[in-house]
Short mmCIF file of C-alpha atoms and ligand atoms in Angstrom, two decimals:
data_model
loop_
_atom_site.label_atom_id
_atom_site.label_comp_id
_atom_site.label_asym_id
_atom_site.label_seq_id
_atom_site.Cartn_x
_atom_site.Cartn_y
_atom_site.Cartn_z
CA MET A 1 112.63 165.67 3.75
CA PRO A 2 113.11 169.28 4.56
CA ASP A 3 115.37 171.23 2.14
CA SER A 4 117.79 173.90 2.95
CA SER A 5 115.34 176.55 1.81
CA SER A 6 113.10 175.57 4.68
CA THR A 7 115.89 176.06 7.24
CA ARG A 8 114.79 177.68 10.57
CA LEU A 9 117.90 179.80 10.81
CA PRO A 10 117.40 183.41 11.30
CA ASP A 11 117.98 185.32 8.03
CA SER A 12 121.48 186.20 7.15
CA PRO A 13 122.34 188.67 4.48
CA ALA A 14 124.04 186.27 2.09
CA LEU A 15 124.47 182.57 1.95
CA PRO A 16 127.87 181.51 2.99
CA GLU A 17 130.30 180.16 0.51
CA TYR A 18 131.24 177.47 2.72
CA ALA A 19 128.84 175.40 4.81
CA VAL A 20 131.65 174.59 7.18
CA GLU A 21 134.87 176.45 7.54
CA ILE A 22 137.54 175.06 9.93
CA ARG A 23 140.78 176.84 10.28
CA GLN A 24 144.02 175.67 12.14
CA LEU A 25 141.84 173.52 14.44
CA GLU A 26 143.79 171.97 17.48
CA LYS A 27 142.64 169.63 20.09
CA THR A 28 144.69 168.17 22.83
CA TYR A 29 142.89 166.00 25.36
CA ARG A 30 144.11 166.63 28.88
CA ALA A 31 145.87 163.69 30.70
CA SER A 32 143.51 162.11 33.20
CA GLY A 33 144.37 159.26 35.55
CA LYS A 34 146.86 157.05 33.77
CA ALA A 35 145.93 158.20 30.33
CA PRO A 36 148.50 160.63 29.00
CA ALA A 37 147.49 163.85 27.26
CA LYS A 38 146.55 163.27 23.47
CA HIS A 39 147.10 165.71 20.62
CA ALA A 40 144.18 164.45 18.71
CA VAL A 41 143.79 167.13 16.01
CA LYS A 42 146.80 168.97 14.75
CA GLY A 43 146.22 172.22 12.76
CA VAL A 44 143.38 171.02 10.58
CA ASP A 45 141.90 173.31 7.78
CA LEU A 46 138.62 172.19 6.11
CA ALA A 47 136.42 174.28 3.88
CA ILE A 48 133.30 172.46 2.82
CA PRO A 49 131.46 174.16 0.01
CA ARG A 50 127.73 174.67 0.33
CA GLY A 51 125.85 171.86 -1.22
CA SER A 52 128.73 169.40 -0.99
CA LEU A 53 128.50 165.82 0.08
CA PHE A 54 131.88 165.71 1.93
CA GLY A 55 133.63 162.74 3.27
CA LEU A 56 136.16 162.77 6.06
CA LEU A 57 137.98 159.52 5.65
CA GLY A 58 140.46 157.96 8.06
CA PRO A 59 141.26 155.09 10.27
CA ASN A 60 140.06 154.63 13.90
CA GLY A 61 141.74 157.17 16.14
CA ALA A 62 142.50 159.65 13.26
CA GLY A 63 140.56 162.39 15.03
CA LYS A 64 137.21 162.33 12.98
CA SER A 65 134.83 162.16 15.81
CA THR A 66 136.88 164.81 17.72
CA ILE A 67 136.40 167.26 14.89
CA ILE A 68 132.69 166.45 14.61
CA ASN A 69 132.14 166.83 18.30
CA ILE A 70 133.84 170.24 18.38
CA MET A 71 131.54 171.24 15.48
CA ALA A 72 128.55 170.07 17.40
CA GLY A 73 129.74 172.00 20.55
CA LEU A 74 130.23 168.72 22.51
CA VAL A 75 134.02 169.01 22.87
CA LEU A 76 135.96 172.13 23.59
CA LYS A 77 138.65 172.84 20.99
CA THR A 78 142.12 173.86 22.10
CA ALA A 79 142.82 176.38 19.33
CA GLY A 80 141.55 177.44 15.97
CA THR A 81 138.22 178.68 14.41
CA VAL A 82 135.17 176.80 13.38
CA LYS A 83 132.17 178.39 11.34
CA ILE A 84 129.11 176.45 10.60
CA TRP A 85 127.04 178.21 7.94
CA GLY A 86 129.06 181.26 8.41
CA ARG A 87 128.50 181.40 12.20
CA ASP A 88 131.52 181.19 14.45
CA ILE A 89 130.94 178.54 17.18
CA ASP A 90 132.58 180.73 19.77
CA ARG A 91 131.07 184.09 18.97
CA GLU A 92 127.60 182.91 17.51
CA ALA A 93 127.18 179.63 19.35
CA ARG A 94 123.46 179.55 19.15
CA GLY A 95 123.38 180.32 15.33
CA ALA A 96 126.01 177.69 14.77
CA ARG A 97 124.08 175.18 16.76
CA LEU A 98 120.86 175.84 14.76
CA ALA A 99 122.75 175.30 11.50
CA ILE A 100 124.06 171.83 12.19
CA GLY A 101 122.36 168.45 12.82
CA VAL A 102 124.65 165.77 14.04
CA VAL A 103 124.09 161.96 13.98
CA PRO A 104 126.67 160.73 16.55
CA GLN A 105 128.72 157.56 16.18
CA GLU A 106 127.13 156.04 19.19
CA LEU A 107 123.47 155.28 19.18
CA ASN A 108 122.07 156.76 22.45
CA LEU A 109 118.27 156.51 22.26
CA ASP A 110 116.05 156.34 25.18
CA PRO A 111 114.33 153.00 24.91
CA PHE A 112 111.19 154.36 26.47
CA PHE A 113 110.32 156.96 23.95
CA THR A 114 108.48 156.31 20.70
CA PRO A 115 109.94 157.78 17.53
CA ARG A 116 107.21 160.40 17.53
CA GLU A 117 107.90 161.39 21.00
CA LEU A 118 111.62 161.50 20.53
CA LEU A 119 111.24 163.82 17.54
CA ASP A 120 108.81 166.02 19.17
CA LEU A 121 110.98 166.36 22.29
CA HIS A 122 113.94 167.28 20.19
CA ALA A 123 111.99 169.76 18.13
CA GLY A 124 111.05 171.31 21.47
CA LEU A 125 114.53 171.53 22.57
CA TYR A 126 115.43 173.43 19.50
CA GLY A 127 112.44 175.74 19.99
CA VAL A 128 110.47 174.63 16.88
CA PRO A 129 106.77 175.47 17.68
CA ALA A 130 104.33 172.59 17.52
CA LYS A 131 102.63 173.87 14.42
CA GLU A 132 105.88 173.97 12.55
CA ARG A 133 107.11 170.62 13.29
CA ILE A 134 107.78 168.19 10.55
CA THR A 135 107.72 165.09 12.53
CA ASP A 136 105.49 163.06 10.14
CA ARG A 137 107.44 164.11 7.12
CA LEU A 138 110.64 163.15 8.73
CA LEU A 139 109.20 159.81 9.87
CA SER A 140 108.24 158.83 6.46
CA ALA A 141 111.39 160.14 4.88
CA VAL A 142 113.37 157.68 7.01
CA GLY A 143 110.81 154.80 6.43
CA LEU A 144 109.53 154.78 9.96
CA ALA A 145 106.09 156.30 9.49
CA ASP A 146 104.42 152.87 10.67
CA LYS A 147 106.77 152.78 13.70
CA ALA A 148 105.80 156.34 14.91
CA GLU A 149 104.15 154.84 18.06
CA ALA A 150 106.58 151.96 18.76
CA TYR A 151 108.96 152.13 21.66
CA ALA A 152 112.55 152.66 20.60
CA ARG A 153 113.64 149.53 22.41
CA THR A 154 111.54 147.40 19.99
CA LEU A 155 113.08 148.96 16.82
CA SER A 156 115.90 147.13 15.04
CA GLY A 157 119.47 148.63 14.97
CA GLY A 158 118.81 149.86 11.37
CA MET A 159 115.63 151.49 12.34
CA ARG A 160 117.31 153.23 15.37
CA ARG A 161 120.01 154.54 13.04
CA ARG A 162 117.46 156.02 10.68
CA LEU A 163 115.61 157.52 13.58
CA MET A 164 118.78 159.12 14.66
CA VAL A 165 119.00 160.68 11.19
CA ALA A 166 115.44 162.11 11.58
CA LYS A 167 116.32 163.33 15.05
CA ALA A 168 119.32 165.30 13.70
CA MET A 169 116.98 166.99 11.20
CA VAL A 170 114.15 168.20 13.45
CA HIS A 171 115.22 171.78 13.23
CA SER A 172 115.88 171.63 9.52
CA PRO A 173 119.56 172.46 9.64
CA PRO A 174 121.33 173.29 6.39
CA VAL A 175 124.23 171.12 7.50
CA LEU A 176 123.94 167.47 8.43
CA VAL A 177 126.85 165.65 9.97
CA LEU A 178 126.96 161.82 10.16
CA ASP A 179 129.70 160.19 12.23
CA GLU A 180 130.48 156.74 10.83
CA PRO A 181 126.84 156.23 9.75
CA THR A 182 127.31 152.70 8.58
CA ALA A 183 129.96 151.32 10.85
CA GLY A 184 128.96 147.76 11.70
CA VAL A 185 125.65 147.81 9.72
CA ASP A 186 124.67 145.25 7.01
CA ILE A 187 124.91 145.83 3.35
CA GLU A 188 121.12 146.33 2.83
CA LEU A 189 120.94 148.96 5.55
CA ARG A 190 124.03 150.68 4.26
CA GLN A 191 122.45 151.08 0.81
CA MET A 192 119.35 152.49 2.40
CA LEU A 193 121.28 154.97 4.43
CA TRP A 194 123.32 155.95 1.45
CA ALA A 195 120.02 156.61 -0.59
CA GLN A 196 118.69 158.74 2.23
CA VAL A 197 121.86 160.77 2.58
CA ARG A 198 121.90 161.24 -1.24
CA GLU A 199 118.38 162.34 -1.31
CA LEU A 200 118.88 164.95 1.58
CA ASN A 201 121.92 166.33 -0.28
CA ARG A 202 119.90 166.48 -3.53
CA ARG A 203 117.45 168.64 -1.69
CA GLY A 204 120.25 171.03 -0.85
CA VAL A 205 121.46 169.82 2.63
CA THR A 206 125.20 170.05 2.94
CA VAL A 207 126.49 166.60 4.22
CA LEU A 208 129.62 165.87 6.08
CA LEU A 209 130.13 162.19 6.85
CA THR A 210 133.05 160.46 8.46
CA THR A 211 133.95 156.91 7.54
CA HIS A 212 136.77 154.57 7.65
CA TYR A 213 135.49 152.73 4.54
CA LEU A 214 137.09 154.09 1.38
CA GLU A 215 134.33 152.46 -0.58
CA GLU A 216 131.78 154.47 1.17
CA ALA A 217 133.47 157.72 0.61
CA GLU A 218 134.00 156.80 -2.92
CA GLU A 219 130.43 155.90 -3.54
CA LEU A 220 128.75 158.76 -1.90
CA CYS A 221 130.95 161.78 -1.55
CA ASP A 222 131.93 164.41 -4.15
CA THR A 223 135.02 165.51 -2.13
CA ILE A 224 137.06 163.59 0.27
CA ALA A 225 139.62 164.69 2.97
CA ILE A 226 141.81 161.98 4.26
CA ILE A 227 142.84 162.27 7.87
CA ASN A 228 145.60 160.40 9.75
CA HIS A 229 146.91 160.99 13.23
CA GLY A 230 145.09 164.29 13.45
CA THR A 231 146.36 165.70 10.23
CA VAL A 232 144.64 166.09 6.89
CA VAL A 233 147.08 164.22 4.50
CA ALA A 234 144.93 164.57 1.27
CA LYS A 235 141.99 166.59 0.11
CA ASP A 236 140.50 166.41 -3.38
CA SER A 237 137.49 165.68 -5.42
CA THR A 238 136.57 161.98 -5.22
CA ALA A 239 137.36 161.55 -8.92
CA ASN A 240 140.97 163.00 -8.73
CA LEU A 241 141.58 160.93 -5.47
CA VAL A 242 140.38 157.83 -7.03
CA ARG A 243 142.46 158.38 -10.14
CA ARG A 244 145.49 158.79 -7.79
CA LEU A 245 144.61 155.50 -6.05
CA ASP A 246 143.83 153.68 -9.23
CA SER A 247 145.92 150.79 -8.58
CA LYS A 248 145.42 147.06 -8.31
CA ALA A 249 147.64 144.17 -7.90
CA LEU A 250 147.24 140.79 -9.65
CA ILE A 251 148.90 138.03 -7.59
CA VAL A 252 149.78 134.98 -9.77
CA HIS A 253 150.64 131.72 -8.11
CA LEU A 254 152.72 129.66 -10.44
CA ASP A 255 153.08 125.81 -10.86
CA ARG A 256 156.94 126.12 -10.89
CA ASP A 257 159.75 128.33 -9.77
CA LEU A 258 160.84 131.25 -11.75
CA ALA A 259 164.22 132.88 -11.56
CA ALA A 260 163.35 136.31 -12.74
CA VAL A 261 160.34 138.36 -13.91
CA PRO A 262 159.61 137.02 -17.53
CA GLU A 263 160.69 139.30 -20.33
CA THR A 264 157.12 139.35 -21.67
CA LEU A 265 156.00 141.34 -18.60
CA SER A 266 158.61 144.14 -19.03
CA ARG A 267 155.97 146.68 -20.02
CA PHE A 268 154.09 145.96 -16.79
CA GLN A 269 155.04 146.75 -13.24
CA ALA A 270 155.96 143.21 -12.15
CA GLU A 271 157.80 141.70 -9.17
CA LEU A 272 158.76 138.29 -7.99
CA PRO A 273 158.66 138.37 -4.24
CA GLU A 274 158.86 134.57 -4.22
CA PRO A 275 159.89 132.08 -6.93
CA ARG A 276 156.28 130.96 -7.38
CA ARG A 277 154.51 134.23 -6.71
CA LEU A 278 154.38 136.94 -9.43
CA VAL A 279 152.77 140.36 -8.50
CA VAL A 280 151.74 142.66 -11.20
CA ARG A 281 150.61 146.12 -10.27
CA TYR A 282 148.41 147.94 -12.88
CA GLN A 283 145.85 150.70 -13.21
CA PRO A 284 142.44 149.06 -13.68
CA SER A 285 141.17 152.05 -15.69
CA GLY A 286 143.86 151.89 -18.16
CA THR A 287 144.86 148.28 -18.42
CA ASN A 288 143.27 145.47 -20.36
CA VAL A 289 143.43 142.48 -17.90
CA GLY A 290 143.25 140.10 -20.83
CA ASP A 291 146.50 141.52 -22.22
CA LEU A 292 148.08 141.20 -18.90
CA LEU A 293 147.09 137.61 -18.58
CA GLY A 294 148.15 137.03 -22.26
CA ALA A 295 151.67 138.36 -21.42
CA ILE A 296 151.91 135.98 -18.45
CA ARG A 297 150.87 132.97 -20.59
CA ASP A 298 153.24 134.12 -23.34
CA ALA A 299 156.08 133.69 -20.77
CA GLY A 300 155.41 129.99 -20.80
CA VAL A 301 154.28 129.73 -17.24
CA THR A 302 151.20 127.99 -15.95
CA ILE A 303 149.04 129.88 -13.71
CA ALA A 304 148.07 127.74 -10.58
CA ASP A 305 145.91 130.42 -8.94
CA LEU A 306 145.08 134.03 -9.32
CA THR A 307 143.95 136.74 -6.82
CA THR A 308 143.62 140.44 -7.18
CA GLU A 309 144.09 143.01 -4.39
CA GLN A 310 142.75 146.51 -4.56
CA THR A 311 144.50 149.38 -2.92
CA ASP A 312 142.99 149.94 0.43
CA LEU A 313 143.14 152.68 2.87
CA GLU A 314 146.31 151.45 4.46
CA ASP A 315 147.99 151.54 1.13
CA ILE A 316 146.77 154.98 0.48
CA PHE A 317 148.26 156.31 3.73
CA LEU A 318 151.41 154.59 2.77
CA GLN A 319 151.39 156.29 -0.56
CA LEU A 320 150.52 159.60 0.85
CA THR A 321 152.99 159.54 3.67
CA ARG A 322 155.80 157.80 1.83
CA GLY A 323 156.89 160.80 -0.09
CA SER A 324 158.08 162.72 2.97
CA HIS A 325 159.75 159.64 4.56
CA ASP A 326 161.66 158.92 1.33
CA GLU A 327 163.16 162.36 1.53
CA GLU A 328 164.32 161.74 5.09
CA LEU A 329 165.56 158.30 4.48
CA GLY A 330 167.18 158.91 1.22
CA ALA A 331 166.39 156.95 -1.88
CA GLY A 332 168.96 154.19 -1.13
CA THR A 333 167.43 153.00 2.02
CA ARG A 334 163.89 152.93 0.81
CA GLU A 335 162.01 149.85 1.76
CA ARG A 336 159.40 148.35 -0.19
CA ALA A 337 156.05 147.83 1.37
CA PRO A 338 155.38 144.17 1.80
CA VAL A 339 152.92 142.78 -0.58
CA ARG A 340 150.14 140.98 1.23
CA PRO A 341 148.81 137.81 -0.34
P1 LIG B 401 138.10 158.79 15.22
O1 LIG B 401 136.74 159.19 15.41
O2 LIG B 401 138.85 159.10 13.92
O3 LIG B 401 138.24 157.32 15.32
P2 LIG B 401 138.68 160.16 17.67
O4 LIG B 401 138.50 161.60 17.33
O5 LIG B 401 137.57 159.40 18.38
O6 LIG B 401 139.13 159.41 16.39
O7 LIG B 401 140.03 159.92 18.57
C1 LIG B 401 141.18 160.64 18.14
C2 LIG B 401 142.30 160.35 19.23
O8 LIG B 401 141.88 161.03 20.41
C3 LIG B 401 142.31 158.89 19.58
O9 LIG B 401 143.70 158.63 19.89
C4 LIG B 401 141.58 158.73 20.83
O10 LIG B 401 141.98 157.71 21.70
C5 LIG B 401 141.78 160.15 21.51
N1 LIG B 401 140.60 160.56 22.41
C6 LIG B 401 139.28 160.66 21.81
N2 LIG B 401 138.41 161.12 22.78
C7 LIG B 401 139.20 161.33 23.88
C8 LIG B 401 138.98 161.68 25.13
N3 LIG B 401 137.65 161.98 25.54
N4 LIG B 401 140.01 161.87 26.07
C9 LIG B 401 141.31 161.48 25.76
N5 LIG B 401 141.50 161.03 24.44
C10 LIG B 401 140.55 160.99 23.55
MG1 LIG B 402 135.00 158.15 15.57
#
């Protein structure tokens, strides 16, 4: 795989501190037909350090693709500034475009091209001279060397996705953006894509990926920004964020009714939403589950069944957005989030 030192960008005096710098980005899609106008991106600031493997995490409709498409020059922003590798997308559009490779969310491959033809065509579009093309290197890097001459329509979904990664890299951009690279792909392919993304990043490519899987962001990214309803609600190193979210619930189904949370569990955060259902919240990193189970047994109750529940993206949003609501509502009217079985 090409590394950032082999980038085709015209020389610039100094490497930028940030591979991507987004300031006060706004996007409102205009109303059309019956669809009302949509304020999809609301004052987003993102500074992605050079060399980072950065995750933009958020549920469907959060505004991730809109931001990506603005960076790629496919959607016009309403306001704000975007710099890719130090190049402003308005003032230095060409430089900005050369600095970025985008793997879009939708796979749009022409079924009548072979992988080799497709990569050559794209290299041509970016003005990469035939002699400088890295078609074969790219094909083997994504594990498609033996499919170079196969028609795209004969490739599996996983192969097509890998071909899209190669296509985004034909001009050796220092910044690679992947929009939901593993949405709807099986575990094996996901692992393979992750390995490829890691390898690219190891070679110096700054990677921005969007995902709605917390696990993916956690596994792959060094820094995560969480976006919801067009607003960045959290931005931190993955380690810090995961520590904040280090919360699990142990759901204990009991063989008989309890009137109150047993005394032995007082040092844990326990609730009794139903007479036969005990919910204990704990931090997996700092709790010995054996102690926890011991305390339940010491209460003299018999465990009929046990399930655990990890904090998921939805809970994170609740956690992150709850603070502001609490202030509005006042502590007395606070409602507890329902505990799902
Ligand atoms: P995500 O990629 O996080 O799922 P999107 O950026 O695709 O989110 O969408 C953000 C919001 O903008 C959604 O409410 C979506 O319906 C809306 N939206 C996206 N594209 C368009 C468009 N071309 N016209 C109008 N609204 C759009
Ligand atoms: Mg999207």
